[in-house]
Structure formats: structure tokens, C-alpha cells
Amino acid sequence: MASMDCGFVDCHCHITACEFAEDLEDVIKRTRESTSDVVPFQAGVKTLISVTEEASEFERVIQLFKGYPDLVAPCFGIHPVQGCGSQDQRSVKIQIGLDFTPWYAPTSQEREEQLTVFTKQLQISKDLDLPVNIHSRSAAKITIATLKEQGITCALLHNFAGKPSVAMEGVQAGYFFSFPPAVCRNEQKAKLIKQIPLEHICLETDSPALGPEKYVRNEPKNISLVCEYIAHVKGITPEMVIHATTDNALRLFTKIKRLE
């Protein structure tokens, strides 16, 4: 069980995004500080799993890790709709997935191409013995089916938006699901969160996107909001949520520095 002052693990954020270029140090400071009156014992975010979306961010996340080794955990990967070349795989996890939304993948050929790349990336994750950090949009069922077919046992499905029945297939396979602060303004996610066992839930911000307010830059400090929301939906205390989700993150991402 996590300690009483363990802090949060943000399992999916984009701290290398250009939106943070001007005031990153201030963002980091707010990230470390206590962020909630509802969760009074926590001391801010202790680990940021910083996810890249394209190869141009790789060097940036490496430098952030060097500058904040006790905070930033690099997650190298390519977003499903980014057309980038080869990538350095020296990471603690890999960000991959499928995005079958009509404006990104309007044809069956484009969806098949994504699936081919996805399958190859899953093989890389197995070869490197790394968990995968999955982007899945309008492709929940096929994403989970492919993970199972490829023998993936360690996976996080971030900002999951599939049906509860599909999520339960992932739960049965041992996968984890994370939710950002935007769920606080999406009542449809409440049913999904209520059904997924707490032992399979992690926290994320997906910052700078998917914050508590539309069109307002999201920050990792807002992770306490989703903690409070999940506690409300499940009828438990925020303390229970932070303990469970931190333990879940440490069980999934075994190479991140264990929290004191």
C-alpha cells in the first residue's frame, strides 16, 4: 500500500508540448505542490509519465528527465496519426494505439495501415519487456482484441472511451484504464468508471489537453480533480483512490522510481 504522503502518479501527460514552453518551471512547481483541500495529506504529483507524440519530442523529454530525474519518467512513442520514422526505444514504456475517428482514418486502408503499425509496435514492447501506454479512439474493441491476440499483459488504456462491456474484457485481461480531469464534465464516463474495479484504474491529466474546462490549458496539478471525481462516482474516499491508483501505477510501470 502507498504511504500516506505518496503523492499522485500522472500516468499520461505531454509535458514536452509547446503549450508549456514559456512557463515550464512554474508548471513543474505547481505540479509538486499540494493541489487539493479534499486530499489534504498528499504532497502533489510525484511522478509524471511524459508521453511523446512524435520523434521531434524525443530529445526534449530526455533533457527533461535529466533536469527532473525524480519527477519525469520518459514515455517514448508515436501517436497513431503522426507520420514519423524510426524511434529510440530506450524508454520505461511505449505510447502507441489506434485512432479510427472518421477525420483521421476515413478509409479501411488507412485503418489497416494503423493496425499493421500497431501490431509491430506491440511486438517491440514484448521484445523490450515494456508496458504499453495506449491511445485508443473509436477503436476500443479492436484495440483490446489486438492486445490480447498479441499476448500483451501490461497495458494502460488512457482516456478510455469504449463501452463498459468492452472495458471489462480489458479488465479480465489484466489491463489498466486511466482518466483525465475532463471526465468531471462528462456524465457518460461515470457509468464506465463505476463499473471498472478500482484495482484497474490509474490517474492521468493528458495535459495540456482534456482539463476541467474546455479550451483552457490543462496542467498536471489538476490530477487531484479526477481523483476526487472517481471517489465521488464510486462512493469512496479520495484517500482510497490515491492509494489504489498509485499502487496500480507502480505495479504497471515497474521501472519508474518507486515513491518514498
XYZ file of C-alpha atoms in Angstrom:
260
model
C 0.000 0.000 0.000
C 1.260 3.504 -0.835
C 2.352 5.700 2.036
C 0.142 8.485 3.337
C 2.251 11.217 1.689
C 2.959 9.267 -1.500
C 1.548 11.773 -3.975
C -0.018 11.150 -7.364
C 1.331 9.409 -10.448
C 0.204 11.148 -13.638
C 0.258 8.153 -15.979
C -0.198 10.097 -19.210
C 0.717 13.718 -19.843
C 2.518 15.702 -22.535
C 4.854 17.957 -20.602
C 7.051 18.405 -23.702
C 4.178 20.049 -25.587
C 4.736 23.529 -26.979
C 1.966 24.844 -24.715
C 4.377 24.521 -21.771
C 7.416 26.057 -23.473
C 7.055 29.518 -21.936
C 6.488 28.653 -18.268
C 7.561 25.062 -17.728
C 9.366 25.767 -14.450
C 6.229 27.335 -12.990
C 4.162 24.371 -14.194
C 6.614 21.977 -12.547
C 6.458 23.960 -9.301
C 2.670 23.822 -9.239
C 2.862 20.122 -10.084
C 4.944 19.381 -6.992
C 2.826 21.443 -4.613
C -0.255 20.259 -2.760
C -3.240 20.726 -5.051
C -6.337 19.800 -3.087
C -8.164 20.530 0.125
C -10.151 17.325 -0.321
C -6.974 15.208 -0.352
C -5.069 17.070 2.393
C -2.337 14.501 3.037
C -0.902 14.361 -0.472
C 2.135 16.401 -1.484
C 1.431 16.967 -5.137
C 2.380 14.876 -8.136
C 5.455 12.736 -7.545
C 5.803 11.139 -10.998
C 4.923 12.441 -14.450
C 4.914 9.845 -17.205
C 5.733 12.235 -20.024
C 4.435 10.887 -23.326
C 5.834 11.956 -26.693
C 3.656 12.145 -29.777
C 6.319 12.489 -32.440
C 10.046 11.890 -32.891
C 10.889 15.592 -32.622
C 9.997 15.424 -28.899
C 12.392 12.610 -28.014
C 15.399 14.761 -27.208
C 13.227 17.197 -25.276
C 11.846 14.511 -22.961
C 15.360 13.138 -22.401
C 16.518 16.587 -21.301
C 13.513 16.946 -19.009
C 14.328 13.601 -17.431
C 17.896 14.755 -16.840
C 16.656 18.024 -15.332
C 13.949 16.428 -13.180
C 15.042 12.792 -12.655
C 12.898 12.447 -9.532
C 9.764 13.621 -11.347
C 9.786 12.905 -15.088
C 9.548 9.352 -16.456
C 10.007 9.347 -20.255
C 7.487 7.512 -22.409
C 8.779 7.352 -25.980
C 6.306 6.673 -28.730
C 4.482 7.837 -31.820
C 0.860 8.926 -31.824
C -1.239 6.788 -34.203
C -1.867 9.726 -36.541
C 1.725 11.012 -36.615
C 3.678 10.113 -39.737
C 7.147 9.776 -38.223
C 10.037 7.466 -38.880
C 12.056 5.243 -36.600
C 12.269 5.940 -32.894
C 14.590 5.443 -29.965
C 13.035 2.750 -27.765
C 15.066 3.370 -24.602
C 12.022 4.113 -22.504
C 10.164 2.805 -19.487
C 7.064 2.257 -21.595
C 5.767 2.832 -25.136
C 2.923 5.062 -26.359
C 1.029 3.571 -29.264
C -2.515 2.848 -30.338
C -5.319 3.155 -32.849
C -7.385 6.175 -33.860
C -10.277 5.236 -36.106
C -12.180 8.528 -35.912
C -13.535 9.359 -39.406
C -11.486 12.530 -39.856
C -8.236 10.677 -39.097
C -8.943 7.309 -40.715
C -11.796 7.670 -43.211
C -10.917 4.593 -45.258
C -10.480 0.917 -44.441
C -6.992 1.053 -45.955
C -5.904 3.741 -43.502
C -7.304 1.759 -40.595
C -5.485 -1.348 -41.784
C -2.246 0.611 -42.024
C -2.650 1.792 -38.443
C -3.360 -1.742 -37.311
C -0.237 -3.030 -39.052
C 1.950 -0.442 -37.338
C 0.197 -1.032 -34.017
C 0.904 -4.753 -34.196
C 4.580 -4.131 -34.971
C 4.861 -1.741 -32.026
C 3.280 -4.279 -29.719
C 5.940 -6.764 -30.798
C 8.618 -4.205 -29.910
C 7.098 -3.783 -26.462
C 7.270 -7.545 -25.926
C 10.852 -7.695 -27.160
C 11.837 -4.915 -24.730
C 9.622 -6.215 -21.917
C 7.905 -2.845 -21.541
C 4.274 -1.993 -20.761
C 2.347 -0.047 -23.378
C 0.584 3.295 -22.949
C -2.321 3.095 -25.389
C -4.206 5.790 -27.290
C -7.486 4.308 -28.497
C -10.236 6.394 -30.056
C -13.249 4.967 -31.877
C -11.391 1.651 -31.766
C -11.846 0.301 -28.242
C -12.979 -3.206 -29.094
C -10.383 -3.865 -31.781
C -7.652 -2.341 -29.617
C -8.312 -4.695 -26.719
C -8.788 -7.653 -29.062
C -5.436 -6.925 -30.715
C -3.674 -6.556 -27.364
C -4.989 -9.956 -26.321
C -4.159 -11.576 -29.667
C -0.590 -10.294 -29.434
C -0.148 -11.615 -25.913
C 0.174 -8.222 -24.225
C -0.200 -8.497 -20.462
C 0.838 -4.987 -19.285
C -1.156 -2.151 -20.810
C -2.690 1.182 -19.880
C -5.616 2.391 -21.988
C -5.546 6.126 -21.464
C -8.692 8.273 -21.623
C -10.665 5.157 -22.420
C -13.981 5.907 -24.130
C -15.307 2.476 -25.032
C -18.366 0.708 -23.686
C -18.265 -0.735 -20.156
C -18.668 -4.238 -21.598
C -15.555 -3.732 -23.731
C -13.655 -2.309 -20.771
C -14.469 -5.414 -18.779
C -12.793 -7.518 -21.463
C -9.676 -5.478 -20.780
C -10.088 -5.885 -17.041
C -10.261 -9.643 -17.464
C -7.011 -9.473 -19.441
C -5.369 -7.543 -16.580
C -5.228 -4.135 -18.281
C -5.470 -0.721 -16.590
C -7.575 2.306 -17.520
C -6.778 5.954 -16.807
C -8.992 9.026 -16.884
C -8.176 12.766 -17.167
C -9.874 15.744 -15.437
C -12.212 16.193 -18.420
C -14.300 13.270 -17.107
C -15.587 15.674 -14.449
C -17.677 17.321 -17.176
C -18.674 14.119 -18.970
C -21.518 12.317 -17.217
C -21.317 9.392 -19.650
C -17.942 8.415 -18.181
C -19.468 7.936 -14.724
C -21.040 4.588 -15.666
C -17.731 3.390 -17.097
C -15.736 4.467 -14.045
C -18.265 2.929 -11.694
C -18.033 -0.458 -13.398
C -14.240 -0.720 -13.738
C -12.751 -2.062 -10.482
C -10.570 0.422 -8.616
C -7.735 -2.123 -8.835
C -7.633 -1.449 -12.590
C -7.808 2.370 -12.566
C -4.950 4.873 -12.853
C -4.945 8.667 -12.946
C -3.795 10.933 -15.754
C -4.176 14.513 -16.920
C -3.307 14.238 -20.641
C -2.198 17.836 -20.149
C -2.210 20.250 -21.876
C -5.470 18.749 -23.207
C -8.591 17.346 -21.522
C -8.672 19.625 -18.489
C -11.606 20.543 -16.259
C -12.504 23.468 -18.539
C -12.824 23.400 -22.307
C -10.255 25.409 -24.267
C -8.204 26.096 -21.121
C -4.715 24.651 -20.854
C -4.633 21.661 -18.550
C -1.755 21.052 -16.112
C -0.597 18.019 -14.099
C -1.642 19.791 -10.895
C -5.262 19.147 -11.890
C -4.873 15.428 -11.293
C -6.472 15.783 -7.863
C -9.736 16.747 -9.578
C -10.083 13.394 -11.298
C -9.133 11.667 -8.051
C -11.988 13.432 -6.295
C -14.394 12.669 -9.141
C -13.620 8.954 -9.158
C -14.062 8.897 -5.382
C -17.466 10.569 -5.759
C -18.620 8.183 -8.500
C -17.539 5.098 -6.577
C -18.758 6.350 -3.204
C -15.359 6.009 -1.532
C -12.838 8.425 -0.081
C -10.211 10.277 -2.155
C -7.609 8.672 0.112
C -8.666 5.244 -1.124
C -8.418 6.397 -4.722
C -4.936 7.868 -4.409
C -3.638 4.799 -2.567
C -5.058 2.373 -5.127
C -4.164 4.323 -8.256
C -0.603 4.972 -7.102
C -0.127 1.298 -6.299
C -1.627 0.385 -9.671
C 0.775 2.705 -11.487
C 3.759 1.227 -9.674
C 2.645 -2.307 -10.483
C 2.211 -1.459 -14.160
C 5.191 0.815 -14.724
C 7.763 -1.110 -12.712
C 10.740 0.882 -13.982
C 9.674 4.262 -12.675
C 11.340 5.331 -9.465
C 9.414 3.949 -6.546
C 7.822 6.647 -4.444
C 9.142 7.278 -0.949
